[in-house]
XYZ file of C-alpha atoms in Angstrom:
713
model
C 31.996 44.051 8.860
C 35.073 46.334 9.168
C 38.442 44.856 8.331
C 40.871 44.419 11.264
C 43.594 46.667 9.766
C 41.085 49.448 9.048
C 39.716 49.261 12.557
C 43.279 49.422 13.919
C 44.111 52.487 11.784
C 40.976 54.300 12.946
C 41.925 53.555 16.526
C 45.334 55.148 15.963
C 43.744 58.236 14.371
C 41.325 58.625 17.263
C 44.254 58.494 19.664
C 46.261 61.079 17.658
C 43.250 63.297 17.101
C 43.880 65.393 20.244
C 47.433 66.135 19.056
C 46.064 67.181 15.683
C 43.523 69.408 17.380
C 46.251 70.967 19.552
C 48.404 71.520 16.453
C 45.574 73.263 14.636
C 44.819 75.345 17.700
C 48.484 76.341 18.070
C 48.653 77.104 14.349
C 45.670 79.384 14.603
C 47.285 81.288 17.462
C 50.335 81.906 15.321
C 48.368 83.734 12.673
C 47.297 87.261 12.885
C 43.688 86.748 11.983
C 41.335 89.558 11.294
C 37.959 89.558 13.015
C 36.257 88.702 9.713
C 38.434 85.653 9.208
C 38.053 84.637 12.835
C 34.259 84.982 12.561
C 34.221 82.969 9.340
C 36.330 80.327 11.005
C 33.940 80.143 13.935
C 30.932 79.885 11.569
C 32.696 77.200 9.593
C 33.283 75.233 12.778
C 29.649 75.573 13.865
C 28.395 74.410 10.438
C 30.624 71.313 10.532
C 29.542 70.488 14.082
C 25.908 70.674 12.956
C 26.610 68.540 9.901
C 28.424 66.034 12.109
C 25.396 65.750 14.360
C 23.127 65.254 11.366
C 25.465 62.618 9.947
C 25.243 60.603 13.116
C 21.506 61.043 13.486
C 20.513 60.503 9.840
C 22.992 58.033 8.272
C 20.605 57.328 5.397
C 21.246 60.843 3.912
C 25.045 60.741 4.254
C 25.686 61.622 0.595
C 23.511 64.726 0.798
C 25.174 65.865 4.052
C 28.590 65.340 2.485
C 27.557 67.630 -0.351
C 26.542 70.183 2.263
C 29.897 69.867 4.008
C 31.765 70.340 0.706
C 29.640 73.388 -0.008
C 30.611 74.806 3.419
C 34.291 74.096 2.643
C 34.107 75.939 -0.679
C 32.242 78.812 0.933
C 34.881 79.162 3.621
C 37.672 78.938 0.998
C 36.143 81.839 -0.931
C 35.661 83.649 2.395
C 39.369 83.312 3.194
C 40.524 84.310 -0.284
C 38.189 87.294 -0.314
C 39.192 88.638 3.091
C 42.924 87.796 2.869
C 43.224 84.857 5.164
C 44.850 82.115 3.130
C 46.543 80.709 6.216
C 43.123 79.632 7.530
C 42.786 77.334 4.580
C 44.892 74.794 6.471
C 41.981 74.389 8.848
C 39.691 73.595 5.901
C 42.287 71.207 4.545
C 42.677 69.355 7.852
C 38.946 69.035 8.477
C 38.348 67.991 4.858
C 41.110 65.363 5.084
C 39.595 63.928 8.267
C 36.154 63.941 6.674
C 37.446 62.281 3.490
C 39.137 59.567 5.546
C 36.072 58.980 7.653
C 33.716 58.659 4.673
C 36.111 57.085 2.188
C 33.842 54.046 1.814
C 30.946 56.239 0.711
C 32.821 58.313 -1.859
C 36.324 59.569 -2.767
C 35.437 62.952 -4.232
C 35.340 64.774 -0.805
C 39.168 64.317 -0.757
C 39.829 66.449 -3.878
C 39.504 69.773 -2.048
C 42.008 68.876 0.745
C 44.309 67.513 -1.979
C 44.603 70.785 -3.940
C 44.635 73.293 -1.046
C 48.221 72.406 -0.110
C 49.471 72.960 -3.657
C 47.629 76.323 -3.842
C 49.209 77.590 -0.603
C 52.653 76.307 -1.586
C 52.508 77.981 -4.998
C 51.147 81.168 -3.438
C 54.063 81.394 -1.027
C 56.583 81.299 -3.967
C 60.221 82.418 -3.461
C 59.425 84.406 -0.322
C 58.988 81.235 1.585
C 61.095 80.921 4.718
C 60.950 77.942 6.919
C 61.197 80.042 10.059
C 57.828 81.751 9.809
C 54.561 80.100 10.772
C 53.036 80.909 7.422
C 55.770 79.055 5.620
C 55.506 76.136 7.965
C 51.743 76.065 7.395
C 52.213 76.055 3.624
C 54.732 73.220 3.823
C 52.529 71.241 6.151
C 49.543 71.859 3.898
C 51.603 70.662 0.918
C 52.629 67.515 2.753
C 49.021 66.902 3.727
C 47.947 67.359 0.099
C 50.583 64.870 -0.969
C 49.354 62.423 1.639
C 45.744 62.944 0.503
C 46.733 62.485 -3.153
C 48.636 59.319 -2.280
C 45.632 58.112 -0.339
C 43.378 58.925 -3.300
C 45.641 56.978 -5.617
C 45.857 54.049 -3.189
C 42.159 53.977 -2.449
C 41.350 54.469 -6.117
C 43.506 51.489 -6.978
C 41.933 49.477 -4.183
C 38.521 50.513 -5.402
C 39.387 49.582 -8.963
C 40.674 46.239 -7.735
C 37.536 45.754 -5.697
C 35.471 46.811 -8.684
C 37.207 44.204 -10.828
C 36.650 41.604 -8.153
C 33.015 42.606 -7.880
C 32.752 42.562 -11.661
C 34.223 39.077 -11.786
C 31.949 37.997 -8.976
C 29.031 39.628 -10.705
C 29.861 37.845 -13.933
C 30.184 34.566 -12.045
C 26.903 35.139 -10.275
C 25.324 36.143 -13.548
C 26.545 32.946 -15.202
C 25.270 30.950 -12.219
C 21.994 32.779 -12.463
C 21.742 32.024 -16.161
C 22.520 28.367 -15.427
C 19.932 28.329 -12.664
C 17.427 29.984 -14.975
C 18.242 27.377 -17.616
C 17.862 24.612 -15.032
C 14.596 26.133 -13.862
C 13.379 26.375 -17.437
C 14.391 22.773 -18.012
C 12.686 21.713 -14.794
C 9.690 23.801 -15.742
C 9.581 22.182 -19.163
C 9.959 18.757 -17.595
C 7.275 19.588 -15.044
C 5.050 20.910 -17.820
C 5.741 17.750 -19.786
C 4.939 15.622 -16.741
C 1.798 17.632 -16.142
C 0.824 17.136 -19.767
C 1.508 13.425 -19.468
C -0.423 13.205 -16.212
C -3.346 15.058 -17.775
C -3.130 12.760 -20.776
C -2.914 9.786 -18.410
C -5.927 11.032 -16.480
C -7.896 11.595 -19.667
C -6.831 8.181 -20.889
C -7.875 6.496 -17.657
C -11.226 8.249 -17.702
C -11.673 7.213 -21.308
C -10.823 3.539 -20.777
C -12.908 3.441 -17.592
C -15.971 4.920 -19.260
C -16.701 1.734 -21.213
C -17.271 -1.844 -20.097
C -17.029 -3.368 -23.557
C -13.795 -5.345 -23.768
C -13.165 -4.464 -27.435
C -13.795 -0.768 -26.790
C -11.501 -0.806 -23.748
C -8.660 -2.476 -25.665
C -8.939 -0.029 -28.558
C -9.147 2.953 -26.184
C -6.009 1.789 -24.366
C -4.035 1.757 -27.610
C -5.347 5.150 -28.691
C -4.802 6.766 -25.270
C -1.275 5.405 -25.016
C -0.379 6.977 -28.378
C -1.638 10.403 -27.302
C 0.049 10.135 -23.901
C 3.534 9.526 -25.344
C 3.076 11.775 -28.375
C 1.447 11.059 -31.697
C 4.493 12.306 -33.634
C 6.887 9.876 -31.934
C 4.868 6.673 -31.810
C 4.668 4.573 -34.964
C 2.723 1.678 -33.499
C 1.315 0.354 -30.234
C 0.645 -3.259 -29.310
C -1.503 -4.643 -26.495
C -0.665 -8.326 -25.999
C -2.761 -10.651 -23.829
C -1.777 -14.200 -22.867
C -4.571 -16.616 -23.785
C -4.688 -20.407 -23.293
C -4.235 -20.795 -27.047
C -1.267 -18.378 -27.242
C -0.599 -14.652 -27.468
C -3.388 -12.377 -28.663
C -2.253 -9.033 -30.143
C -4.184 -5.815 -30.579
C -2.277 -3.328 -32.796
C -3.232 0.250 -33.488
C -1.860 0.660 -37.023
C -0.640 -2.761 -38.185
C -2.616 -5.931 -38.788
C -2.435 -9.157 -36.810
C -0.094 -10.910 -39.244
C 2.464 -8.087 -38.799
C 2.740 -8.585 -35.024
C 6.026 -10.545 -35.045
C 7.811 -7.636 -33.348
C 5.123 -7.519 -30.641
C 5.538 -11.272 -30.053
C 9.298 -10.892 -29.500
C 8.851 -8.035 -27.027
C 5.986 -9.767 -25.187
C 7.859 -13.048 -24.781
C 10.962 -11.265 -23.437
C 8.976 -9.174 -20.949
C 6.856 -12.104 -19.772
C 9.931 -14.280 -19.248
C 11.898 -11.616 -17.340
C 8.846 -10.004 -15.665
C 10.520 -6.608 -16.149
C 10.135 -3.702 -18.616
C 12.301 -3.723 -21.742
C 13.643 -0.481 -23.268
C 15.649 -0.644 -26.508
C 17.568 1.930 -28.537
C 18.633 1.840 -32.174
C 22.018 0.270 -31.462
C 20.526 -2.654 -29.541
C 17.866 -3.244 -32.185
C 20.309 -3.294 -35.099
C 23.201 -5.137 -33.422
C 21.479 -7.829 -31.346
C 20.003 -10.698 -33.401
C 17.049 -11.391 -31.102
C 15.546 -8.027 -32.094
C 15.661 -8.784 -35.833
C 11.831 -8.476 -36.221
C 12.073 -4.904 -34.903
C 14.935 -4.061 -37.250
C 12.990 -5.551 -40.162
C 10.263 -2.961 -39.603
C 12.945 -0.199 -39.322
C 12.093 0.547 -35.691
C 14.817 2.465 -33.823
C 13.308 2.590 -30.324
C 11.020 0.276 -28.379
C 9.511 0.141 -24.909
C 7.463 -2.716 -23.435
C 6.070 -3.124 -19.903
C 4.260 -6.092 -18.286
C 0.576 -6.216 -17.449
C 0.349 -7.759 -13.982
C -2.841 -9.453 -12.844
C -4.367 -7.355 -9.980
C -5.523 -10.539 -8.219
C -2.204 -12.387 -8.695
C 0.697 -9.891 -8.552
C 3.223 -12.527 -9.662
C 1.192 -13.497 -12.733
C 1.616 -11.537 -15.988
C -1.479 -11.285 -18.164
C 0.267 -9.616 -21.092
C 2.309 -6.574 -22.186
C 1.991 -3.015 -23.480
C 4.536 -2.189 -26.197
C 5.319 1.020 -28.115
C 7.763 1.375 -31.014
C 9.178 4.332 -32.926
C 11.260 4.835 -36.058
C 12.866 7.937 -34.552
C 16.344 7.678 -33.058
C 15.289 9.265 -29.772
C 14.975 6.554 -27.128
C 12.279 6.362 -24.509
C 13.279 8.004 -21.210
C 13.004 6.437 -17.737
C 10.218 8.925 -16.965
C 8.250 7.626 -19.961
C 8.881 4.094 -18.757
C 7.438 5.011 -15.350
C 4.423 6.671 -16.987
C 3.837 3.638 -19.177
C 4.126 1.337 -16.132
C 1.575 3.430 -14.228
C -0.674 3.420 -17.257
C -0.338 -0.361 -17.597
C -1.570 -0.894 -14.030
C -4.718 1.118 -14.620
C -5.141 -0.426 -18.068
C -5.029 -3.933 -16.574
C -7.667 -2.925 -14.024
C -9.854 -1.615 -16.843
C -9.326 -4.846 -18.788
C -10.274 -6.916 -15.743
C -13.382 -4.802 -15.191
C -14.375 -5.256 -18.823
C -13.720 -9.008 -18.596
C -15.794 -9.202 -15.424
C -18.550 -7.283 -17.165
C -18.458 -9.666 -20.133
C -18.443 -12.660 -17.784
C -21.242 -11.161 -15.707
C -23.264 -10.446 -18.835
C -22.833 -14.032 -19.987
C -23.755 -15.378 -16.568
C -26.745 -13.067 -16.447
C -27.833 -14.254 -19.884
C -27.420 -17.890 -18.801
C -29.299 -17.211 -15.550
C -32.093 -15.475 -17.425
C -32.297 -18.389 -19.868
C -32.319 -20.921 -17.025
C -34.985 -19.019 -15.108
C -37.065 -18.605 -18.224
C -36.733 -22.145 -19.562
C -36.667 -24.224 -16.358
C -39.758 -26.339 -15.827
C -39.897 -25.752 -12.062
C -40.839 -22.577 -10.287
C -38.150 -20.610 -8.478
C -38.722 -17.879 -5.903
C -36.077 -16.062 -3.846
C -37.141 -14.369 -0.593
C -35.215 -11.913 1.578
C -35.207 -11.930 5.374
C -38.492 -9.985 5.512
C -40.311 -12.495 3.301
C -40.330 -10.159 0.284
C -39.874 -11.656 -3.168
C -36.329 -10.854 -4.323
C -36.386 -12.835 -7.577
C -38.744 -15.250 -9.318
C -39.358 -16.801 -12.710
C -42.395 -16.994 -14.931
C -43.292 -20.535 -13.829
C -43.392 -19.501 -10.167
C -45.518 -16.462 -10.956
C -47.925 -18.634 -12.929
C -48.159 -21.155 -10.051
C -48.907 -18.382 -7.520
C -51.496 -16.842 -9.851
C -53.246 -20.203 -10.323
C -53.268 -20.748 -6.553
C -54.852 -17.353 -5.972
C -57.439 -18.131 -8.641
C -58.371 -21.321 -6.705
C -58.428 -19.283 -3.424
C -55.408 -21.235 -2.250
C -52.844 -20.107 0.293
C -49.697 -21.330 -1.463
C -48.049 -17.873 -1.390
C -48.398 -17.561 2.400
C -47.106 -21.080 3.013
C -44.071 -20.394 0.825
C -43.331 -17.215 2.791
C -43.639 -19.176 6.051
C -41.209 -21.781 4.736
C -38.748 -19.065 3.610
C -38.845 -17.360 7.020
C -38.324 -20.736 8.677
C -35.234 -21.344 6.542
C -33.914 -17.884 7.478
C -34.511 -18.641 11.150
C -33.070 -22.176 11.257
C -30.333 -21.696 8.670
C -30.745 -25.217 7.224
C -32.069 -26.538 3.951
C -35.604 -27.914 4.075
C -37.750 -30.074 1.816
C -41.497 -30.126 2.204
C -44.550 -31.291 0.315
C -47.310 -28.692 0.128
C -50.885 -29.446 -0.846
C -52.622 -26.387 -2.253
C -56.375 -26.797 -2.008
C -58.693 -29.392 -0.496
C -60.861 -30.434 -3.442
C -60.205 -32.685 -6.379
C -58.498 -29.686 -8.032
C -55.818 -29.572 -5.313
C -52.265 -29.314 -6.541
C -49.268 -31.028 -4.949
C -45.867 -29.319 -4.851
C -42.544 -30.608 -3.632
C -40.669 -27.547 -2.339
C -36.932 -27.525 -1.631
C -35.696 -24.460 0.277
C -32.075 -23.525 0.908
C -30.242 -20.501 2.275
C -27.658 -18.584 0.228
C -25.384 -15.697 1.181
C -24.413 -13.760 -1.964
C -22.715 -11.088 0.181
C -21.755 -10.463 3.790
C -24.893 -8.420 4.512
C -27.366 -10.321 2.320
C -29.142 -13.596 3.091
C -31.648 -15.060 0.698
C -33.911 -18.115 0.844
C -34.180 -19.922 -2.506
C -37.306 -22.043 -3.000
C -37.707 -24.458 -5.911
C -41.305 -25.615 -6.587
C -41.783 -28.899 -8.411
C -45.351 -29.711 -9.368
C -45.886 -33.382 -8.477
C -49.655 -33.427 -8.970
C -49.436 -35.791 -11.949
C -47.012 -38.065 -10.099
C -49.379 -38.112 -7.125
C -52.226 -39.149 -9.423
C -50.100 -41.899 -10.937
C -49.026 -43.067 -7.477
C -52.639 -43.153 -6.341
C -53.635 -45.181 -9.374
C -50.688 -47.496 -8.820
C -51.579 -48.013 -5.155
C -55.183 -48.699 -6.050
C -54.069 -51.203 -8.679
C -51.668 -52.909 -6.218
C -54.397 -53.048 -3.570
C -56.830 -54.643 -6.008
C -54.195 -57.013 -7.324
C -53.165 -58.069 -3.819
C -56.799 -58.599 -2.880
C -57.412 -60.648 -6.010
C -54.285 -62.763 -5.386
C -54.765 -63.286 -1.687
C -58.061 -65.212 -1.942
C -56.845 -67.762 -4.525
C -53.621 -68.185 -2.545
C -55.511 -68.891 0.649
C -57.678 -71.403 -1.196
C -54.627 -73.036 -2.754
C -52.826 -73.231 0.594
C -55.921 -74.696 2.255
C -56.326 -77.478 -0.281
C -52.571 -78.202 -0.233
C -52.713 -78.569 3.533
C -55.665 -80.965 3.224
C -53.939 -83.048 0.558
C -50.697 -83.246 2.530
C -52.225 -83.885 5.927
C -55.200 -86.057 4.983
C -53.747 -87.963 2.085
C -55.471 -91.112 3.254
C -58.883 -89.528 2.750
C -58.157 -87.892 -0.600
C -55.916 -90.526 -2.100
C -52.599 -92.160 -1.376
C -49.578 -89.963 -2.264
C -46.220 -91.263 -3.255
C -43.051 -89.755 -1.837
C -42.372 -88.128 -5.176
C -45.831 -86.553 -5.246
C -45.508 -85.453 -1.646
C -42.144 -83.796 -2.512
C -43.681 -81.958 -5.477
C -46.631 -80.781 -3.417
C -44.171 -79.539 -0.718
C -42.433 -77.436 -3.380
C -45.791 -76.057 -4.442
C -46.609 -75.189 -0.812
C -43.263 -73.378 -0.391
C -43.889 -71.430 -3.591
C -47.347 -70.514 -2.359
C -45.889 -69.310 0.956
C -43.314 -67.211 -0.872
C -45.976 -65.765 -3.139
C -48.131 -64.944 -0.125
C -45.207 -63.189 1.512
C -44.607 -61.141 -1.664
C -48.253 -60.132 -1.680
C -48.037 -59.078 1.970
C -44.941 -57.031 1.126
C -46.835 -55.299 -1.644
C -49.661 -54.521 0.754
C -47.273 -53.130 3.385
C -45.347 -50.941 0.964
C -48.602 -49.744 -0.528
C -49.904 -48.675 2.884
C -46.948 -46.323 3.320
C -48.095 -44.238 0.369
C -51.660 -43.994 1.642
C -50.777 -43.214 5.260
C -52.664 -46.368 6.328
C -49.789 -47.820 8.358
C -51.033 -48.181 11.918
C -48.733 -49.051 14.840
C -49.726 -50.834 18.021
C -46.958 -49.692 20.376
C -46.355 -51.471 23.662
C -43.565 -51.520 26.221
C -41.134 -54.246 25.104
C -37.705 -55.644 25.878
C -35.496 -55.479 22.787
C -33.183 -58.249 24.096
C -36.041 -60.762 24.212
C -37.201 -59.694 20.765
C -33.723 -60.189 19.259
C -33.223 -63.633 20.815
C -36.684 -64.863 19.823
C -36.261 -63.721 16.229
C -32.818 -65.306 15.949
C -34.092 -68.637 17.264
C -36.855 -68.628 14.654
C -34.276 -68.068 11.866
C -31.629 -70.507 13.120
C -33.121 -73.486 11.304
C -33.006 -71.664 7.960
C -29.428 -70.548 8.641
C -28.390 -74.032 9.714
C -29.747 -75.532 6.472
C -27.364 -73.218 4.523
C -24.424 -73.999 6.824
C -24.398 -70.475 8.312
C -23.600 -69.739 11.941
C -26.326 -67.376 13.262
C -25.757 -66.004 16.737
C -26.668 -63.022 18.894
C -24.413 -60.784 20.993
C -26.479 -58.595 23.303
C -25.737 -57.116 26.755
C -27.374 -58.500 29.874
C -29.605 -55.478 30.260
C -31.006 -52.743 28.015
C -33.758 -50.175 28.655
C -37.257 -51.107 27.553
C -38.574 -49.422 24.411
C -42.041 -48.507 23.154
C -42.477 -50.319 19.834
C -44.869 -52.308 17.697
C -43.335 -55.712 18.372
C -44.725 -57.294 15.243
C -43.294 -54.552 12.989
C -39.814 -54.489 14.601
C -39.752 -58.289 14.595
C -40.483 -58.164 10.868
C -37.596 -55.666 10.447
C -35.195 -58.048 12.203
C -36.567 -61.005 10.232
C -36.095 -59.220 6.886
C -32.532 -58.173 7.766
C -31.601 -61.705 8.922
C -33.197 -63.330 5.876
C -31.327 -60.930 3.556
C -28.100 -61.742 5.407
C -28.743 -65.491 5.032
C -29.361 -65.054 1.299
C -26.190 -62.958 0.841
C -23.885 -65.154 2.996
C -22.281 -68.229 1.422
C -21.973 -71.667 3.107
C -19.697 -71.516 6.171
C -20.373 -67.833 6.803
C -21.440 -66.113 9.981
C -24.223 -63.731 10.997
C -24.201 -61.804 14.289
C -27.131 -59.819 15.673
C -26.037 -57.298 18.348
C -27.482 -54.358 20.270
C -26.113 -51.470 22.316
C -27.313 -48.368 24.080
C -26.431 -44.834 22.921
C -27.510 -41.447 24.093
C -29.771 -41.196 21.023
C -31.437 -44.576 21.668
C -30.962 -48.338 21.192
C -28.825 -49.390 18.205
C -29.401 -52.867 16.665
C -26.844 -54.302 14.192
C -27.060 -57.291 11.805
C -23.550 -58.154 10.597
C -22.793 -60.841 7.995
C -19.779 -62.159 6.105
C -21.626 -62.238 2.807
C -21.128 -60.886 -0.688
C -21.270 -57.200 0.320
C -22.780 -54.175 -1.434
C -20.876 -51.924 -3.887
C -20.288 -48.393 -2.618
C -22.195 -46.775 -5.487
C -25.355 -48.766 -4.591
C -25.441 -48.260 -0.817
C -27.744 -45.217 -1.080
C -30.204 -47.127 -3.312
C -30.789 -50.348 -1.395
C -33.705 -48.888 0.601
C -35.604 -47.879 -2.559
C -38.660 -49.990 -3.407
C -38.070 -52.761 -5.991
C -34.319 -52.108 -6.064
C -32.084 -55.198 -6.200
C -28.366 -55.018 -5.565
C -26.076 -55.939 -8.447
C -22.669 -56.792 -6.979
C -21.426 -59.026 -9.797
C -21.774 -62.203 -7.672
C -24.399 -64.701 -8.876
C -27.074 -64.963 -6.155
C -30.515 -66.501 -6.596
C -33.019 -63.632 -6.439
C -36.457 -64.749 -5.327
C -37.728 -61.419 -4.007
C -39.150 -58.150 -5.314
C -36.703 -55.836 -3.606
C -39.256 -54.584 -1.088
C -37.835 -56.008 2.158
C -35.446 -53.163 2.958
C -37.988 -50.548 1.829
C -40.479 -52.048 4.304
C -37.811 -52.071 7.023
C -37.145 -48.375 6.401
C -40.870 -47.671 6.525
C -41.357 -49.466 9.863
C -38.249 -48.030 11.561
C -38.981 -44.453 10.536
C -42.579 -44.850 11.672
C -41.124 -45.508 15.148
C -39.023 -42.310 14.965
C -35.809 -44.230 14.285
C -33.342 -44.497 11.443
C -31.918 -47.386 9.413
C -28.620 -47.326 7.507
C -25.690 -49.413 6.282
C -22.912 -49.005 8.833
C -20.273 -50.490 6.522
C -20.064 -52.854 3.556
C -17.285 -54.324 1.432
C -17.787 -56.498 -1.610
C -16.777 -60.089 -0.858
C -16.324 -59.487 2.889
C -19.710 -58.653 4.317
C -22.173 -55.955 5.376
C -23.520 -54.453 8.586
C -27.078 -53.113 8.652
C -27.992 -50.935 11.646
C -31.181 -49.318 12.860
C -32.002 -47.182 15.873
C -35.020 -47.016 18.159
C -35.564 -43.935 20.352
C -35.684 -44.238 24.112
C -39.102 -43.389 25.537
C -39.768 -40.620 28.038
C -40.905 -41.383 31.607
C -44.605 -41.070 30.792
C -44.331 -43.895 28.283
C -43.368 -46.356 30.991
C -46.907 -46.337 32.313
C -47.732 -48.689 29.416
C -47.850 -52.431 30.237
C -44.763 -54.503 29.362
C -45.053 -57.147 26.668
C -45.755 -60.754 27.637
C -43.025 -61.836 25.239
C -41.387 -64.938 26.711
C -37.714 -64.853 27.475
C -35.540 -67.598 26.088
């Protein structure tokens, strides 16, 4: 951009240019020019006009056109000197001065010719110079113009020198800035190269520690990779510390375990603060807590925490590096070590999971191999997903006997998949004496969101079934052998007691003894009947004779029959039933026996002055019957066992036990045969027990059966 003062000066020159042109024209008219000089002057003017046009049209070749214009000036000067027209040199001087001014920013040398022409004319005029002639005036004017041009050359030269110095100073400043920028770029490039090297080392390290699933190999690879990442020359030792339940466990690259006191100090500090620790030589030597580091002559240390990926606030250990060089670890190295620690902890967790998985797999394989029962796992399509040797042997034996155990197991697995509940079922494989009995428990597991598996456990109960069959046969024979002598004994006792006059007079003492014998015989007969009933359950010989009955009448009748026994023990036996309940379809004799057993058990368990209440109510699931007493109660840990055959409750309270423990088992057998359920609603030792059982409500078709002739009381 042109300076304001320069633009103003050029404006003034353009305005004075017509006066200068008129002066030159007047000056030319004052000279007596020969035709040769006049022609040369005209040619000179034409050449300059052409050069001017070229200068405006082709500014990129200004220097070459200026050389052409100077050549035309010199040619015209020689023309004037040769043909005796020195006065015309003023024209060359004026045009050259204008040209030099116009192109002063391109070069100063075009001004030398206008500068010397005035001195040449002035010296040529000599002593003959008179100020009244035009020639003299032209020489003086040319001299003045030369002086002005020389002054301008000096001024512009000084300005150019000043500008050159300024440009030189600016150039030097820019050069220094450039050198600084180059140095900064080299430093950044070196840092970037160093970062790239560290990132490549980090990547190689991560690939190395991720390539193995052995925990020992992973820990050793972490230490080795960390040394190469930070520089083998700088690092004197590396410690990987893991927090174990028994304390800190150190893995060192160069030192042994007993030399890990410095690693313990760093690990404890990092784990307490949960932040990285970076130490220089001054801190290590001056602060007493870092004495173990100073004892090993370490001058720099860096330790970062190992955070648990599953619990970000929990620290599993630390990564520590130490050096005997004075150079401290930079923040960039701290960031790299922190990034490395995250990936290292992930690799450690993966290795730990692999070790744990391997152990679990070994345990599972041992369990599957050594377990006595067969185990088969089916997928949703009924395909075997996993099995053990026992299961394969059982299936092979079934196929050898032409059994269909495999198909029945698949059906059970598909049923579990469909219903989604655990199932237990007894499967008989075969129909001959070689049939095998299996108790199969099936359950559904979901090891993952898109996987559902049915696990079947096969327990061979063939031997138990044989033992149960032998036991039932023995009990049946024993009961048969006992029942006949008992009936004979009871018959003769009845004759002796009722017809004592015919068989001999009995004293009161004898009659009392024989009454005790009769009671014992009745109790023994009842025990035999209980054995027979419980034995029928195992042989599927229990037959029901269902009729339409009113449960209210049955409850009242049974309670009346047991009131005498309760009254003898000082127990208040009562019933609490609604006025109306729906009729049920039951075997009256069996349900009456259930009520009788529950009431008798309550009488035995209730001390003198106690109370027994028999109640009933209707629910949507059926009729609920409750027998509630204020007796000794049942301990909580025995509630689930009271319905087992031959089980007798031990509640720590001395009670005379004159039974085999079959009453509740028989009750459970009878109630479940009716499609109901029996349970202990609540029980507390020393305060009483409530037994409850349910009977299902019949459908409408069942009401076509005749109602019982049971008398209402």
